[in-house]
Structures are given as C-alpha cells and as structure tokens.
Amino acid sequence: MTSPLLMLLMLQESTRGPGISIFLLQMLAFVAIIYFLMIRPKMQQEKRHRARLKGLRRGDEIVTSGGIVGKITELRDDHLTIKSGESRFIIVRDRVAEVRGEDKKS
C-alpha cells in the first residue's frame, strides 16, 4: 500500500523536474548571449591589435597608450624608437595603442 504522503512526494518530484531543466536552459542561453555580445568581440579586437603590432614598420605613425604621437624610426624585438617633434622616445611595443598611418616613401 502506498500512503497519500508518499503519493504527494512523488507528484512533487515529477513536477519539479522540468523546472530545473528550463532553468538550466535559460542559464545556458544567458552565458551564450554574454559570450557572443561581450567576450568574443573583445577577443577578436585583441587578435587584430596583436596583428597590427606585429606588422609595424619603420615610418608608421603611431599613438602610444600615454597619448604620444610619433613616427617609428627604429624597430627592435620588443622596443620601438619613435620621433615625436624634436624628441626621441624608446617605448615598449605593447604600449602602442593605435597605428595611424604609414610613410609611403619606405
């Protein structure tokens, strides 16, 4: 014999099941939306930036992350020498924020 209390507990378990699966489906959709709207575009932007840094050439006009604008006069492995006005600076390649243009004479 089955007691009414046991029947009631079995009934509650069967109705609780789809609620959990719907919740998990909603959470999965939320994570996917966050990934495609925020994480993936940032990763692609960083990948393009790394490619621009690898493609730097002598004569390119750059802007550093500190706001200094100058032309590249010398390239080394991880350092650049730039000329800005009458001054020359040695900067780390990773601090280049933007490549504005290039000198067409090179």
PDB file of C-alpha atoms in Angstrom:
ATOM      1  CA  MET A   1       0.000   0.000   0.000  1.00  0.00           C
ATOM      2  CA  THR A   2       1.064   3.481  -0.723  1.00  0.00           C
ATOM      3  CA  SER A   3       0.404   6.271   1.653  1.00  0.00           C
ATOM      4  CA  PRO A   4      -1.062   9.582   0.497  1.00  0.00           C
ATOM      5  CA  LEU A   5       2.040  11.370   1.738  1.00  0.00           C
ATOM      6  CA  LEU A   6       4.274   9.210  -0.468  1.00  0.00           C
ATOM      7  CA  MET A   7       1.991   9.878  -3.444  1.00  0.00           C
ATOM      8  CA  LEU A   8       2.188  13.598  -2.781  1.00  0.00           C
ATOM      9  CA  LEU A   9       6.016  13.486  -2.645  1.00  0.00           C
ATOM     10  CA  MET A  10       6.178  11.548  -5.922  1.00  0.00           C
ATOM     11  CA  LEU A  11       3.870  14.069  -7.543  1.00  0.00           C
ATOM     12  CA  GLN A  12       6.063  16.977  -6.438  1.00  0.00           C
ATOM     13  CA  GLU A  13       9.237  15.340  -7.801  1.00  0.00           C
ATOM     14  CA  SER A  14       7.692  14.847 -11.228  1.00  0.00           C
ATOM     15  CA  THR A  15       6.579  18.480 -11.444  1.00  0.00           C
ATOM     16  CA  ARG A  16       9.920  19.823 -10.229  1.00  0.00           C
ATOM     17  CA  GLY A  17      11.970  18.138 -12.982  1.00  0.00           C
ATOM     18  CA  PRO A  18      11.058  20.299 -15.978  1.00  0.00           C
ATOM     19  CA  GLY A  19      11.511  23.474 -13.921  1.00  0.00           C
ATOM     20  CA  ILE A  20      15.158  22.662 -13.319  1.00  0.00           C
ATOM     21  CA  SER A  21      15.804  21.812 -16.953  1.00  0.00           C
ATOM     22  CA  ILE A  22      14.161  25.061 -18.086  1.00  0.00           C
ATOM     23  CA  PHE A  23      16.299  26.977 -15.584  1.00  0.00           C
ATOM     24  CA  LEU A  24      19.470  25.304 -16.880  1.00  0.00           C
ATOM     25  CA  LEU A  25      18.437  26.071 -20.449  1.00  0.00           C
ATOM     26  CA  GLN A  26      17.905  29.737 -19.543  1.00  0.00           C
ATOM     27  CA  MET A  27      21.299  29.918 -17.839  1.00  0.00           C
ATOM     28  CA  LEU A  28      22.967  28.337 -20.878  1.00  0.00           C
ATOM     29  CA  ALA A  29      21.263  30.875 -23.149  1.00  0.00           C
ATOM     30  CA  PHE A  30      22.392  33.710 -20.849  1.00  0.00           C
ATOM     31  CA  VAL A  31      26.016  32.521 -20.947  1.00  0.00           C
ATOM     32  CA  ALA A  32      25.878  32.187 -24.746  1.00  0.00           C
ATOM     33  CA  ILE A  33      24.494  35.709 -25.130  1.00  0.00           C
ATOM     34  CA  ILE A  34      27.185  37.149 -22.845  1.00  0.00           C
ATOM     35  CA  TYR A  35      29.863  35.257 -24.799  1.00  0.00           C
ATOM     36  CA  PHE A  36      28.722  36.429 -28.229  1.00  0.00           C
ATOM     37  CA  LEU A  37      27.999  40.031 -27.214  1.00  0.00           C
ATOM     38  CA  MET A  38      30.927  40.749 -24.893  1.00  0.00           C
ATOM     39  CA  ILE A  39      33.694  38.163 -24.727  1.00  0.00           C
ATOM     40  CA  ARG A  40      34.091  37.123 -28.372  1.00  0.00           C
ATOM     41  CA  PRO A  41      34.266  40.678 -29.815  1.00  0.00           C
ATOM     42  CA  LYS A  42      36.908  41.604 -27.228  1.00  0.00           C
ATOM     43  CA  MET A  43      38.990  38.559 -28.153  1.00  0.00           C
ATOM     44  CA  GLN A  44      38.749  39.423 -31.853  1.00  0.00           C
ATOM     45  CA  GLN A  45      39.749  43.028 -31.146  1.00  0.00           C
ATOM     46  CA  GLU A  46      42.808  41.866 -29.195  1.00  0.00           C
ATOM     47  CA  LYS A  47      43.758  39.486 -32.006  1.00  0.00           C
ATOM     48  CA  ARG A  48      43.596  42.325 -34.584  1.00  0.00           C
ATOM     49  CA  HIS A  49      45.647  44.561 -32.277  1.00  0.00           C
ATOM     50  CA  ARG A  50      48.360  41.895 -31.892  1.00  0.00           C
ATOM     51  CA  ALA A  51      48.467  41.520 -35.693  1.00  0.00           C
ATOM     52  CA  ARG A  52      48.870  45.309 -36.089  1.00  0.00           C
ATOM     53  CA  LEU A  53      51.714  45.294 -33.571  1.00  0.00           C
ATOM     54  CA  LYS A  54      53.485  42.528 -35.469  1.00  0.00           C
ATOM     55  CA  GLY A  55      53.062  44.443 -38.735  1.00  0.00           C
ATOM     56  CA  LEU A  56      54.660  47.691 -37.546  1.00  0.00           C
ATOM     57  CA  ARG A  57      57.248  49.141 -39.923  1.00  0.00           C
ATOM     58  CA  ARG A  58      59.686  51.977 -39.924  1.00  0.00           C
ATOM     59  CA  GLY A  59      57.893  55.207 -40.824  1.00  0.00           C
ATOM     60  CA  ASP A  60      54.488  54.215 -39.412  1.00  0.00           C
ATOM     61  CA  GLU A  61      52.786  56.919 -37.372  1.00  0.00           C
ATOM     62  CA  ILE A  62      51.597  55.585 -34.033  1.00  0.00           C
ATOM     63  CA  VAL A  63      49.854  56.737 -30.872  1.00  0.00           C
ATOM     64  CA  THR A  64      51.044  55.285 -27.586  1.00  0.00           C
ATOM     65  CA  SER A  65      48.770  54.385 -24.709  1.00  0.00           C
ATOM     66  CA  GLY A  66      50.049  57.526 -22.979  1.00  0.00           C
ATOM     67  CA  GLY A  67      48.913  59.719 -25.875  1.00  0.00           C
ATOM     68  CA  ILE A  68      52.271  60.418 -27.524  1.00  0.00           C
ATOM     69  CA  VAL A  69      52.068  60.639 -31.315  1.00  0.00           C
ATOM     70  CA  GLY A  70      55.202  59.876 -33.302  1.00  0.00           C
ATOM     71  CA  LYS A  71      56.819  58.092 -36.229  1.00  0.00           C
ATOM     72  CA  ILE A  72      58.764  54.880 -35.825  1.00  0.00           C
ATOM     73  CA  THR A  73      62.462  55.366 -36.540  1.00  0.00           C
ATOM     74  CA  GLU A  74      63.833  52.056 -35.295  1.00  0.00           C
ATOM     75  CA  LEU A  75      62.351  48.632 -34.527  1.00  0.00           C
ATOM     76  CA  ARG A  76      63.735  46.043 -32.132  1.00  0.00           C
ATOM     77  CA  ASP A  77      62.189  42.852 -30.815  1.00  0.00           C
ATOM     78  CA  ASP A  78      60.032  44.381 -28.105  1.00  0.00           C
ATOM     79  CA  HIS A  79      61.093  48.047 -28.187  1.00  0.00           C
ATOM     80  CA  LEU A  80      60.449  50.851 -30.663  1.00  0.00           C
ATOM     81  CA  THR A  81      62.217  54.159 -31.079  1.00  0.00           C
ATOM     82  CA  ILE A  82      59.822  56.886 -32.117  1.00  0.00           C
ATOM     83  CA  LYS A  83      60.353  60.513 -33.020  1.00  0.00           C
ATOM     84  CA  SER A  84      57.794  62.990 -31.777  1.00  0.00           C
ATOM     85  CA  GLY A  85      58.572  66.609 -32.575  1.00  0.00           C
ATOM     86  CA  GLU A  86      62.228  67.108 -31.693  1.00  0.00           C
ATOM     87  CA  SER A  87      62.325  64.275 -29.147  1.00  0.00           C
ATOM     88  CA  ARG A  88      63.031  60.585 -29.470  1.00  0.00           C
ATOM     89  CA  PHE A  89      61.452  58.002 -27.202  1.00  0.00           C
ATOM     90  CA  ILE A  90      62.067  54.322 -26.678  1.00  0.00           C
ATOM     91  CA  ILE A  91      58.800  52.562 -25.910  1.00  0.00           C
ATOM     92  CA  VAL A  92      57.672  49.001 -25.378  1.00  0.00           C
ATOM     93  CA  ARG A  93      55.865  47.589 -28.403  1.00  0.00           C
ATOM     94  CA  ASP A  94      52.864  46.569 -26.283  1.00  0.00           C
ATOM     95  CA  ARG A  95      52.184  50.219 -25.379  1.00  0.00           C
ATOM     96  CA  VAL A  96      51.235  51.132 -28.957  1.00  0.00           C
ATOM     97  CA  ALA A  97      47.532  51.919 -28.837  1.00  0.00           C
ATOM     98  CA  GLU A  98      46.877  52.865 -32.465  1.00  0.00           C
ATOM     99  CA  VAL A  99      48.607  52.817 -35.830  1.00  0.00           C
ATOM    100  CA  ARG A 100      47.506  55.963 -37.633  1.00  0.00           C
ATOM    101  CA  GLY A 101      49.247  55.752 -40.972  1.00  0.00           C
ATOM    102  CA  GLU A 102      52.461  54.961 -42.667  1.00  0.00           C
ATOM    103  CA  ASP A 103      55.066  56.869 -44.627  1.00  0.00           C
ATOM    104  CA  LYS A 104      54.628  55.964 -48.304  1.00  0.00           C
ATOM    105  CA  LYS A 105      58.346  56.565 -49.091  1.00  0.00           C
ATOM    106  CA  SER A 106      59.547  53.377 -47.322  1.00  0.00           C
TER     107      SER A 106
END
